[in-house]
Amino acid sequence: MVRRFAALLLILALGAVFLPLFLAYHPDTSLNPTALYYAERTAQDLGAANIVTAIVVTYRGLDTLGEVTVLFLSAAIVGLVLARDRLTPRPHTRVPAGELLTTGSRLLAPLIMLLGVYIFSNGHLTPGGGFQGGAVIASGVLLLLLADPERRFGHRIIGFIESLSGVAYVLIGLAGLYYAGGFLDNRILPTGQVGQLFSAGAIPLIYSLIGLKVGSEFSSILADLSETEEL
Amino acid sequence: MAQISLATGFLLILIGFYGALTQRNLMRMIVGFTIADSGVNLVIVAIGYMHGRTAPIIDSTLPAGEAPARIIDPVPQALVLTAIVIGVGVTALMLAYAYKLYQAKRTLDISTFTELKW
């Protein structure tokens, strides 16, 4: 009871912090200088149609590299924490998945993965990108795991795709340092015409690599969690 | 409009933290944290919202020249995009630790883990 009361008190204090923030909120009527810069310069400087993508991949590309690293770190720690349990063989007492799930996953999983590839390769044109596409690819992997929990994915292949795309991402960033304006500058390739698939310089390339990396990281987390399911 | 999402976001943060603080089951605590996580994302997106404007994507209906006058703030969206992914990673990490703790004590009740209690 005391514990619950203390928690309530803390939440009320936090609410008291939020209340003035909420009351003092006035919606902007025009973009702030940072957003205005991005809105004005993205199309002519970078050639990307999706301004959010331009911010994520180019203007704040270093931030995104760090974020992909954090994701890699969490995937690696999940693998490390669950590592020992994977060695012990489990008893085969499973009920097989239903006919609908098995057949449906056979039909849907390739389509879902194709959709993921579409989403990350069109990240500079549509509201998609590497993170969304990677998550969609991992959802295809999740469907396969649901249909057949005994299925084993090659950790070696997942790890290979993951590290290869990570290394290529950094190399493209370094190429920007020598051939364009700075680290992760997308103008190492021609920016082309806004709205075309092959435009925005290296952004589609970088976002595809991010998509592969995020997809393989999520897939490895799912595989790790699935393989330690039995207790 | 933005006020509603802002209030919802703040409320979700409070609900999530209250749940994380009062629940005894590790799984429920993790759910609390993810609710708070969604709340934070909602607040950030709501701050970037501007009435009567459109998504920051240039296409045939939104020429590049009109973008500064017609799009909403793209920066919060970029921040939330990354925050969501980090949230998934953190949740996976919490679940892995919860699994290990369950393995150690065969229970998810947080009050049985007294080793670090003072």
XYZ file of C-alpha atoms in Angstrom:
349
model
C 0.000 0.000 0.000
C 2.803 2.403 0.922
C 4.581 1.419 -2.270
C 1.526 2.140 -4.389
C 1.040 5.495 -2.667
C 4.677 6.475 -3.253
C 4.361 5.524 -6.916
C 1.204 7.608 -7.195
C 2.996 10.542 -5.587
C 5.867 10.242 -8.072
C 3.443 10.094 -10.990
C 1.622 13.152 -9.693
C 4.934 15.001 -9.475
C 5.736 13.989 -13.042
C 2.268 15.129 -14.081
C 2.933 18.461 -12.374
C 6.052 18.766 -14.538
C 4.070 17.955 -17.686
C 1.121 20.252 -16.957
C 2.890 23.605 -17.537
C 4.493 22.134 -20.669
C 1.046 21.222 -21.937
C -0.604 24.512 -20.989
C 2.196 26.598 -22.490
C 2.031 24.740 -25.782
C 1.086 26.868 -28.751
C 1.109 25.253 -32.183
C 3.625 26.868 -34.508
C 2.219 28.778 -37.417
C 5.441 28.694 -39.437
C 8.422 26.340 -39.546
C 11.290 26.986 -37.175
C 14.661 27.936 -38.776
C 16.052 24.376 -38.752
C 12.951 22.876 -40.345
C 12.785 25.780 -42.810
C 16.349 25.065 -43.910
C 15.531 21.410 -44.501
C 12.282 22.271 -46.313
C 13.972 24.759 -48.624
C 17.213 22.966 -49.368
C 16.381 19.238 -49.457
C 14.989 19.104 -53.004
C 17.650 21.257 -54.672
C 20.661 20.123 -52.646
C 20.035 16.416 -52.104
C 17.356 15.578 -54.663
C 15.269 13.600 -52.172
C 11.478 13.847 -52.309
C 10.944 12.677 -48.730
C 12.364 15.339 -46.430
C 12.228 13.077 -43.370
C 14.438 10.575 -45.186
C 16.869 13.328 -46.170
C 17.138 14.311 -42.505
C 17.545 10.758 -41.247
C 20.027 9.560 -43.881
C 22.008 12.665 -44.822
C 21.573 15.718 -42.607
C 21.695 13.601 -39.449
C 23.326 10.576 -40.998
C 25.877 10.226 -38.219
C 23.024 10.045 -35.725
C 21.468 7.225 -37.731
C 24.777 5.364 -37.908
C 24.948 5.592 -34.125
C 21.387 4.392 -33.854
C 21.989 1.372 -36.068
C 24.959 0.651 -33.818
C 22.736 0.790 -30.730
C 20.349 -1.631 -32.407
C 23.231 -3.942 -33.271
C 24.396 -3.745 -29.674
C 20.985 -4.697 -28.314
C 20.702 -7.579 -30.804
C 24.178 -8.754 -29.818
C 23.377 -8.584 -26.090
C 20.125 -10.508 -26.600
C 22.148 -13.157 -28.412
C 24.764 -13.169 -25.657
C 22.267 -13.346 -22.786
C 20.350 -16.195 -24.393
C 23.408 -17.925 -25.826
C 23.860 -20.819 -23.413
C 20.273 -22.010 -23.567
C 20.473 -22.526 -27.286
C 22.953 -25.356 -26.889
C 20.638 -27.583 -24.882
C 18.417 -29.660 -27.185
C 14.733 -29.408 -26.515
C 12.230 -32.222 -26.345
C 10.049 -32.470 -29.433
C 6.614 -32.268 -27.904
C 5.173 -29.607 -30.145
C 1.734 -29.484 -31.614
C 2.135 -28.793 -35.352
C 0.893 -25.438 -36.596
C -2.451 -25.441 -38.355
C -2.879 -26.051 -42.056
C -3.984 -22.464 -42.642
C -0.937 -20.970 -40.942
C 1.511 -23.310 -42.655
C 0.118 -22.811 -46.165
C -0.574 -19.121 -45.613
C 2.939 -18.442 -44.424
C 4.340 -20.201 -47.480
C 2.352 -17.828 -49.672
C 2.715 -14.667 -47.603
C 6.290 -14.711 -46.296
C 7.972 -14.060 -49.688
C 5.428 -11.329 -50.470
C 5.994 -9.682 -47.087
C 9.745 -9.712 -47.646
C 9.250 -8.270 -51.138
C 7.123 -5.511 -49.624
C 9.933 -4.825 -47.153
C 12.439 -4.478 -49.981
C 10.030 -2.191 -51.841
C 9.591 -0.022 -48.755
C 13.296 0.454 -48.092
C 14.301 0.963 -51.718
C 11.645 3.694 -52.118
C 12.513 5.391 -48.843
C 13.534 8.627 -50.551
C 10.206 8.917 -52.413
C 7.485 7.546 -50.142
C 6.816 7.485 -46.400
C 8.998 4.429 -45.968
C 12.640 3.689 -45.407
C 15.212 1.341 -44.073
C 13.842 1.029 -40.563
C 10.270 0.423 -41.679
C 11.336 -1.949 -44.461
C 13.641 -3.833 -42.115
C 10.833 -4.239 -39.593
C 8.532 -5.566 -42.349
C 11.174 -8.104 -43.413
C 11.538 -9.223 -39.796
C 7.752 -9.635 -39.585
C 8.039 -12.079 -42.498
C 10.623 -13.994 -40.493
C 8.269 -13.908 -37.496
C 5.501 -15.422 -39.631
C 7.813 -18.264 -40.657
C 8.705 -18.842 -37.004
C 5.029 -18.904 -36.025
C 4.247 -21.449 -38.707
C 7.149 -23.667 -37.716
C 8.731 -22.889 -34.318
C 11.285 -25.633 -34.931
C 12.628 -23.782 -37.946
C 16.258 -22.772 -37.567
C 17.636 -19.766 -39.366
C 21.298 -19.696 -40.224
C 22.806 -17.319 -37.707
C 25.927 -17.254 -39.798
C 24.051 -15.928 -42.855
C 22.096 -13.387 -40.813
C 25.321 -12.226 -39.185
C 27.037 -12.044 -42.566
C 24.306 -9.866 -44.133
C 24.240 -7.716 -41.019
C 27.971 -7.026 -40.871
C 28.354 -6.694 -44.643
C 25.683 -3.991 -44.833
C 27.152 -2.287 -41.769
C 30.632 -2.175 -43.312
C 29.238 -0.986 -46.676
C 27.293 1.744 -44.866
C 30.450 3.078 -43.210
C 32.424 2.787 -46.473
C 29.796 4.861 -48.330
C 30.031 7.376 -45.525
C 33.810 7.513 -45.906
C 33.453 7.866 -49.695
C 31.358 10.950 -49.018
C 34.312 12.331 -47.070
C 36.584 12.119 -50.130
C 34.274 12.577 -53.113
C 31.637 14.937 -51.702
C 31.093 17.420 -48.895
C 31.574 15.244 -45.835
C 30.898 12.005 -43.984
C 27.725 10.330 -45.318
C 27.183 13.058 -47.928
C 24.819 11.524 -50.497
C 26.198 13.451 -53.456
C 28.866 10.879 -54.320
C 26.298 9.748 -56.919
C 24.348 12.125 -59.200
C 21.285 13.479 -57.410
C 19.133 13.138 -60.535
C 15.584 14.395 -60.771
C 13.409 14.655 -57.678
C 10.787 11.911 -57.637
C 12.648 9.324 -59.712
C 13.674 5.963 -58.272
C 17.312 6.550 -59.194
C 17.692 9.945 -57.613
C 18.858 11.515 -54.368
C 22.433 10.288 -54.808
C 23.447 7.620 -52.322
C 20.272 7.851 -50.192
C 18.499 4.796 -51.728
C 21.720 2.832 -51.439
C 22.322 3.800 -47.811
C 18.681 3.237 -46.865
C 18.702 -0.192 -48.538
C 21.771 -1.111 -46.506
C 20.072 0.170 -43.356
C 17.007 -1.887 -44.295
C 19.062 -5.055 -44.660
C 20.909 -4.346 -41.431
C 17.786 -3.586 -39.401
C 15.962 -6.547 -40.944
C 18.753 -8.964 -40.103
C 19.155 -7.534 -36.588
C 15.444 -7.894 -35.830
C 15.437 -11.356 -37.399
C 18.342 -12.451 -35.238
C 16.587 -11.125 -32.116
C 13.438 -13.048 -33.107
C 15.419 -16.199 -33.849
C 17.284 -15.927 -30.515
C 14.055 -15.442 -28.574
C 12.340 -18.252 -30.444
C 15.128 -20.748 -29.930
C 15.007 -20.270 -26.162
C 11.258 -20.534 -25.949
C 11.141 -23.792 -24.038
C 11.591 -23.591 -20.292
C -6.032 18.746 -32.575
C -2.400 18.743 -31.569
C -3.498 19.404 -27.981
C -5.471 16.164 -27.910
C -2.514 14.071 -29.070
C -0.203 15.975 -26.737
C -2.471 15.320 -23.757
C -2.856 11.667 -24.774
C 0.909 11.337 -25.052
C 1.548 12.821 -21.602
C -1.208 10.644 -20.163
C 0.300 7.523 -21.737
C 3.698 8.394 -20.235
C 2.121 8.732 -16.779
C 0.075 5.530 -17.132
C 3.105 3.625 -18.375
C 5.382 4.730 -15.553
C 2.657 4.112 -12.969
C 2.275 0.601 -14.298
C 6.032 0.017 -14.324
C 6.310 1.246 -10.726
C 3.362 -0.600 -9.182
C 3.273 -3.911 -11.032
C 5.103 -6.883 -9.519
C 5.250 -9.012 -12.636
C 8.246 -8.348 -14.877
C 6.167 -8.764 -18.046
C 3.669 -6.171 -16.879
C 6.518 -3.789 -16.003
C 7.867 -4.198 -19.554
C 4.402 -3.458 -20.945
C 4.357 -0.340 -18.754
C 7.659 0.819 -20.215
C 6.473 0.291 -23.784
C 3.299 2.286 -23.062
C 5.444 5.141 -21.729
C 7.624 4.791 -24.830
C 4.621 5.214 -27.132
C 3.553 8.212 -25.082
C 6.918 9.926 -25.573
C 6.756 9.281 -29.320
C 3.230 10.669 -29.489
C 4.284 13.835 -27.632
C 7.221 14.446 -29.982
C 5.105 13.943 -33.103
C 2.336 16.160 -31.716
C 4.812 18.997 -31.144
C 5.783 18.923 -34.818
C 2.189 19.004 -36.015
C 0.912 22.185 -37.631
C -2.718 22.718 -38.510
C -3.715 22.612 -42.156
C -0.354 21.444 -43.429
C 0.660 18.265 -45.179
C 3.317 15.542 -44.905
C 6.915 16.572 -45.740
C 7.105 14.651 -49.013
C 7.554 16.485 -52.297
C 5.436 15.163 -55.162
C 3.170 16.397 -57.964
C 0.713 17.968 -55.535
C 3.432 19.593 -53.445
C 6.093 21.294 -55.598
C 9.459 21.906 -53.952
C 8.920 25.666 -54.053
C 5.780 25.481 -51.919
C 7.251 23.076 -49.384
C 8.337 25.657 -46.757
C 4.798 27.072 -46.587
C 2.876 23.821 -46.706
C 4.673 21.036 -44.830
C 4.728 20.196 -41.140
C 7.974 20.122 -39.162
C 9.959 17.100 -40.436
C 12.533 17.038 -37.609
C 10.317 15.479 -34.878
C 9.228 12.812 -37.345
C 12.843 11.904 -38.081
C 13.553 11.762 -34.330
C 10.534 9.545 -33.624
C 11.451 7.261 -36.523
C 14.714 6.457 -34.794
C 13.157 6.417 -31.320
C 10.643 3.718 -32.311
C 13.408 1.425 -33.544
C 15.470 1.956 -30.412
C 12.319 1.236 -28.404
C 12.002 -2.155 -30.078
C 15.648 -2.942 -29.340
C 15.276 -1.963 -25.694
C 12.087 -4.019 -25.353
C 13.823 -7.071 -26.810
C 16.650 -6.574 -24.334
C 14.218 -6.319 -21.414
C 12.465 -9.504 -22.533
C 15.770 -11.364 -22.766
C 16.700 -10.301 -19.237
C 13.220 -11.225 -17.987
C 13.724 -14.673 -19.484
C 17.052 -15.054 -17.701
C 15.539 -13.920 -14.404
C 12.695 -16.383 -14.845
C 15.221 -19.108 -15.440
C 17.043 -18.228 -12.224
C 14.018 -18.150 -9.899
C 11.267 -19.828 -11.969
C 9.091 -16.790 -11.298
C 8.549 -13.352 -12.804
C 7.617 -11.716 -9.478
C 10.024 -8.827 -8.955
C 9.724 -9.030 -5.133
C 11.517 -12.392 -5.098
C 14.675 -10.804 -6.492
C 16.107 -9.452 -3.264
C 19.844 -9.810 -3.868
C 20.349 -6.122 -4.635
C 17.827 -4.847 -2.121
C 19.121 -2.673 0.690
